[in-house]
Amino acid sequence: MSELVIIQAMQSLTTRLQAVTTADGWQTDIGPAVHTGWPKHLILHQQIDPPVVAVHPSTDDRVSGQGGNIKSTRTVEIEVIASQHDTPPEWLDRALHDIRGALVGLDRDIPRVITAEAGSATWSELEDTALVRLIVPVTIDYTDHYGGPA
């Protein structure tokens, strides 16, 4: 059985982000900090120290379809959690640049991924902590086939 298109896309996105290092010409070394999952779980339960780059799904909407071919749109959030004390603000700008750069070509990696685009980034402080958060939504349009086992 072949892997679902959206799972392939999520894995490709994560792999691309994990390859972001200054040794390979990127602005930051976010690659080793990239994990799949939700940031609170990664920091509190897996005890991963910031910076943490969490890749997780946000929404998935059916857009259109005929027969068993359904076009859908998945929104993925890439959340960068960093320490206000250890991270200069311009580092988050560099991380955003690298995240957007890592998306280039994702739509060519998997045949049924139509587009993969970064949306508007937002920054915020996490309440009652010394942490800041950068959220980059990524929209992945894809087509999958539904119809039961082959």
PDB file of C-alpha atoms in Angstrom:
ATOM      1  CA  MET A   1       0.000   0.000   0.000  1.00  0.00           C
ATOM      2  CA  SER A   2       1.373   3.405  -0.919  1.00  0.00           C
ATOM      3  CA  GLU A   3       1.692   6.183   1.658  1.00  0.00           C
ATOM      4  CA  LEU A   4      -0.949   8.920   1.727  1.00  0.00           C
ATOM      5  CA  VAL A   5      -0.023  12.012  -0.273  1.00  0.00           C
ATOM      6  CA  ILE A   6      -0.370  14.343   2.707  1.00  0.00           C
ATOM      7  CA  ILE A   7       1.848  12.123   4.872  1.00  0.00           C
ATOM      8  CA  GLN A   8       4.479  12.165   2.113  1.00  0.00           C
ATOM      9  CA  ALA A   9       4.202  15.969   1.949  1.00  0.00           C
ATOM     10  CA  MET A  10       4.508  16.362   5.743  1.00  0.00           C
ATOM     11  CA  GLN A  11       7.552  14.059   5.793  1.00  0.00           C
ATOM     12  CA  SER A  12       9.170  15.933   2.905  1.00  0.00           C
ATOM     13  CA  LEU A  13       8.538  19.292   4.593  1.00  0.00           C
ATOM     14  CA  THR A  14      10.057  18.043   7.861  1.00  0.00           C
ATOM     15  CA  THR A  15      13.080  16.547   6.072  1.00  0.00           C
ATOM     16  CA  ARG A  16      13.675  19.797   4.167  1.00  0.00           C
ATOM     17  CA  LEU A  17      13.555  21.815   7.410  1.00  0.00           C
ATOM     18  CA  GLN A  18      15.871  19.357   9.181  1.00  0.00           C
ATOM     19  CA  ALA A  19      18.471  20.000   6.464  1.00  0.00           C
ATOM     20  CA  VAL A  20      18.671  23.734   7.258  1.00  0.00           C
ATOM     21  CA  THR A  21      22.164  24.442   8.597  1.00  0.00           C
ATOM     22  CA  THR A  22      24.650  27.268   8.178  1.00  0.00           C
ATOM     23  CA  ALA A  23      27.177  24.688   6.922  1.00  0.00           C
ATOM     24  CA  ASP A  24      24.881  24.177   3.922  1.00  0.00           C
ATOM     25  CA  GLY A  25      24.532  27.926   3.255  1.00  0.00           C
ATOM     26  CA  TRP A  26      21.372  28.717   5.224  1.00  0.00           C
ATOM     27  CA  GLN A  27      21.025  31.688   7.591  1.00  0.00           C
ATOM     28  CA  THR A  28      20.413  29.535  10.702  1.00  0.00           C
ATOM     29  CA  ASP A  29      20.966  26.077  12.141  1.00  0.00           C
ATOM     30  CA  ILE A  30      17.294  25.303  12.772  1.00  0.00           C
ATOM     31  CA  GLY A  31      17.610  21.827  11.251  1.00  0.00           C
ATOM     32  CA  PRO A  32      18.515  19.925  14.441  1.00  0.00           C
ATOM     33  CA  ALA A  33      15.676  21.711  16.306  1.00  0.00           C
ATOM     34  CA  VAL A  34      12.967  20.494  13.888  1.00  0.00           C
ATOM     35  CA  HIS A  35      10.466  17.974  15.257  1.00  0.00           C
ATOM     36  CA  THR A  36       6.991  16.822  14.316  1.00  0.00           C
ATOM     37  CA  GLY A  37       4.407  17.489  16.992  1.00  0.00           C
ATOM     38  CA  TRP A  38       3.099  20.284  19.162  1.00  0.00           C
ATOM     39  CA  PRO A  39       5.612  22.628  20.812  1.00  0.00           C
ATOM     40  CA  LYS A  40       4.180  22.461  24.335  1.00  0.00           C
ATOM     41  CA  HIS A  41       4.495  18.666  24.318  1.00  0.00           C
ATOM     42  CA  LEU A  42       8.019  18.826  22.904  1.00  0.00           C
ATOM     43  CA  ILE A  43       9.207  21.322  25.523  1.00  0.00           C
ATOM     44  CA  LEU A  44       7.324  20.105  28.611  1.00  0.00           C
ATOM     45  CA  HIS A  45       7.073  16.356  28.109  1.00  0.00           C
ATOM     46  CA  GLN A  46      10.041  15.517  25.914  1.00  0.00           C
ATOM     47  CA  GLN A  47      12.110  18.193  27.666  1.00  0.00           C
ATOM     48  CA  ILE A  48      13.629  19.621  24.508  1.00  0.00           C
ATOM     49  CA  ASP A  49      15.275  22.973  25.149  1.00  0.00           C
ATOM     50  CA  PRO A  50      14.478  25.956  22.917  1.00  0.00           C
ATOM     51  CA  PRO A  51      14.874  26.758  20.197  1.00  0.00           C
ATOM     52  CA  VAL A  52      12.281  24.230  19.092  1.00  0.00           C
ATOM     53  CA  VAL A  53      10.802  24.094  15.602  1.00  0.00           C
ATOM     54  CA  ALA A  54       7.539  22.159  15.683  1.00  0.00           C
ATOM     55  CA  VAL A  55       5.777  21.013  12.506  1.00  0.00           C
ATOM     56  CA  HIS A  56       2.144  20.014  12.955  1.00  0.00           C
ATOM     57  CA  PRO A  57      -1.171  19.997  11.082  1.00  0.00           C
ATOM     58  CA  SER A  58      -3.670  22.760  11.732  1.00  0.00           C
ATOM     59  CA  THR A  59      -6.601  22.216   9.339  1.00  0.00           C
ATOM     60  CA  ASP A  60      -7.500  20.071   6.358  1.00  0.00           C
ATOM     61  CA  ASP A  61     -10.354  21.079   4.065  1.00  0.00           C
ATOM     62  CA  ARG A  62     -11.900  19.223   1.171  1.00  0.00           C
ATOM     63  CA  VAL A  63     -11.966  21.671  -1.710  1.00  0.00           C
ATOM     64  CA  SER A  64     -13.470  19.711  -4.592  1.00  0.00           C
ATOM     65  CA  GLY A  65     -13.600  16.317  -6.157  1.00  0.00           C
ATOM     66  CA  GLN A  66     -15.126  13.966  -8.624  1.00  0.00           C
ATOM     67  CA  GLY A  67     -15.261  10.228  -8.272  1.00  0.00           C
ATOM     68  CA  GLY A  68     -12.484   9.148  -5.951  1.00  0.00           C
ATOM     69  CA  ASN A  69     -10.110  12.029  -6.712  1.00  0.00           C
ATOM     70  CA  ILE A  70     -10.458  14.682  -4.034  1.00  0.00           C
ATOM     71  CA  LYS A  71      -8.594  17.981  -3.947  1.00  0.00           C
ATOM     72  CA  SER A  72      -7.863  19.113  -0.393  1.00  0.00           C
ATOM     73  CA  THR A  73      -6.011  21.913   1.335  1.00  0.00           C
ATOM     74  CA  ARG A  74      -3.937  21.171   4.427  1.00  0.00           C
ATOM     75  CA  THR A  75      -2.694  23.996   6.609  1.00  0.00           C
ATOM     76  CA  VAL A  76       0.443  23.100   8.511  1.00  0.00           C
ATOM     77  CA  GLU A  77       1.894  25.293  11.228  1.00  0.00           C
ATOM     78  CA  ILE A  78       5.609  25.613  11.689  1.00  0.00           C
ATOM     79  CA  GLU A  79       6.132  27.022  15.178  1.00  0.00           C
ATOM     80  CA  VAL A  80       9.506  28.287  16.264  1.00  0.00           C
ATOM     81  CA  ILE A  81       9.816  28.663  20.043  1.00  0.00           C
ATOM     82  CA  ALA A  82      12.890  30.524  21.257  1.00  0.00           C
ATOM     83  CA  SER A  83      14.218  32.079  24.449  1.00  0.00           C
ATOM     84  CA  GLN A  84      13.949  35.865  24.693  1.00  0.00           C
ATOM     85  CA  HIS A  85      17.189  35.837  26.683  1.00  0.00           C
ATOM     86  CA  ASP A  86      19.262  33.743  24.269  1.00  0.00           C
ATOM     87  CA  THR A  87      17.780  34.673  20.898  1.00  0.00           C
ATOM     88  CA  PRO A  88      18.258  38.051  19.236  1.00  0.00           C
ATOM     89  CA  PRO A  89      15.143  39.243  17.342  1.00  0.00           C
ATOM     90  CA  GLU A  90      16.945  39.131  13.999  1.00  0.00           C
ATOM     91  CA  TRP A  91      17.499  35.390  14.464  1.00  0.00           C
ATOM     92  CA  LEU A  92      13.737  34.893  14.085  1.00  0.00           C
ATOM     93  CA  ASP A  93      13.853  36.876  10.825  1.00  0.00           C
ATOM     94  CA  ARG A  94      16.611  34.585   9.601  1.00  0.00           C
ATOM     95  CA  ALA A  95      14.634  31.518  10.673  1.00  0.00           C
ATOM     96  CA  LEU A  96      11.581  32.796   8.771  1.00  0.00           C
ATOM     97  CA  HIS A  97      13.746  33.313   5.670  1.00  0.00           C
ATOM     98  CA  ASP A  98      15.083  29.758   5.945  1.00  0.00           C
ATOM     99  CA  ILE A  99      11.617  28.256   6.468  1.00  0.00           C
ATOM    100  CA  ARG A 100      10.309  29.998   3.365  1.00  0.00           C
ATOM    101  CA  GLY A 101      13.379  28.876   1.417  1.00  0.00           C
ATOM    102  CA  ALA A 102      12.969  25.255   2.503  1.00  0.00           C
ATOM    103  CA  LEU A 103       9.480  25.238   0.962  1.00  0.00           C
ATOM    104  CA  VAL A 104      10.778  25.977  -2.532  1.00  0.00           C
ATOM    105  CA  GLY A 105      10.239  22.894  -4.679  1.00  0.00           C
ATOM    106  CA  LEU A 106       8.136  20.935  -2.166  1.00  0.00           C
ATOM    107  CA  ASP A 107       5.352  20.828  -4.751  1.00  0.00           C
ATOM    108  CA  ARG A 108       7.765  19.065  -7.136  1.00  0.00           C
ATOM    109  CA  ASP A 109       8.776  16.380  -4.605  1.00  0.00           C
ATOM    110  CA  ILE A 110       5.424  14.596  -4.569  1.00  0.00           C
ATOM    111  CA  PRO A 111       3.425  14.272  -7.800  1.00  0.00           C
ATOM    112  CA  ARG A 112      -0.036  14.935  -6.313  1.00  0.00           C
ATOM    113  CA  VAL A 113       1.005  17.996  -4.305  1.00  0.00           C
ATOM    114  CA  ILE A 114      -0.227  20.959  -6.345  1.00  0.00           C
ATOM    115  CA  THR A 115       1.206  23.871  -4.356  1.00  0.00           C
ATOM    116  CA  ALA A 116       2.970  24.498  -1.051  1.00  0.00           C
ATOM    117  CA  GLU A 117       3.127  28.111   0.110  1.00  0.00           C
ATOM    118  CA  ALA A 118       3.983  29.959   3.305  1.00  0.00           C
ATOM    119  CA  GLY A 119       1.365  32.373   4.612  1.00  0.00           C
ATOM    120  CA  SER A 120       1.698  35.433   6.832  1.00  0.00           C
ATOM    121  CA  ALA A 121       4.014  34.881   9.774  1.00  0.00           C
ATOM    122  CA  THR A 122       3.118  36.045  13.280  1.00  0.00           C
ATOM    123  CA  TRP A 123       5.282  36.670  16.339  1.00  0.00           C
ATOM    124  CA  SER A 124       4.157  36.654  19.952  1.00  0.00           C
ATOM    125  CA  GLU A 125       5.416  36.255  23.481  1.00  0.00           C
ATOM    126  CA  LEU A 126       4.254  33.180  25.334  1.00  0.00           C
ATOM    127  CA  GLU A 127       2.390  34.355  28.390  1.00  0.00           C
ATOM    128  CA  ASP A 128       4.143  33.951  31.752  1.00  0.00           C
ATOM    129  CA  THR A 129       7.366  32.708  30.126  1.00  0.00           C
ATOM    130  CA  ALA A 130      10.580  34.105  28.710  1.00  0.00           C
ATOM    131  CA  LEU A 131       9.774  32.500  25.352  1.00  0.00           C
ATOM    132  CA  VAL A 132       8.785  33.969  21.998  1.00  0.00           C
ATOM    133  CA  ARG A 133       6.905  32.207  19.234  1.00  0.00           C
ATOM    134  CA  LEU A 134       7.061  32.586  15.479  1.00  0.00           C
ATOM    135  CA  ILE A 135       4.215  30.849  13.624  1.00  0.00           C
ATOM    136  CA  VAL A 136       4.470  30.252   9.893  1.00  0.00           C
ATOM    137  CA  PRO A 137       1.349  28.718   8.349  1.00  0.00           C
ATOM    138  CA  VAL A 138       1.996  26.628   5.257  1.00  0.00           C
ATOM    139  CA  THR A 139      -0.808  25.763   2.852  1.00  0.00           C
ATOM    140  CA  ILE A 140      -0.448  22.517   0.911  1.00  0.00           C
ATOM    141  CA  ASP A 141      -2.941  21.873  -1.890  1.00  0.00           C
ATOM    142  CA  TYR A 142      -3.029  18.221  -2.877  1.00  0.00           C
ATOM    143  CA  THR A 143      -5.090  15.586  -4.629  1.00  0.00           C
ATOM    144  CA  ASP A 144      -5.667  12.164  -3.172  1.00  0.00           C
ATOM    145  CA  HIS A 145      -7.605   9.150  -4.336  1.00  0.00           C
ATOM    146  CA  TYR A 146     -10.349   7.704  -2.152  1.00  0.00           C
ATOM    147  CA  GLY A 147     -12.169   4.516  -2.921  1.00  0.00           C
ATOM    148  CA  GLY A 148     -11.146   1.771  -0.566  1.00  0.00           C
ATOM    149  CA  PRO A 149      -8.420  -0.819  -0.945  1.00  0.00           C
ATOM    150  CA  ALA A 150      -6.978  -1.353  -4.394  1.00  0.00           C
TER     151      ALA A 150
END
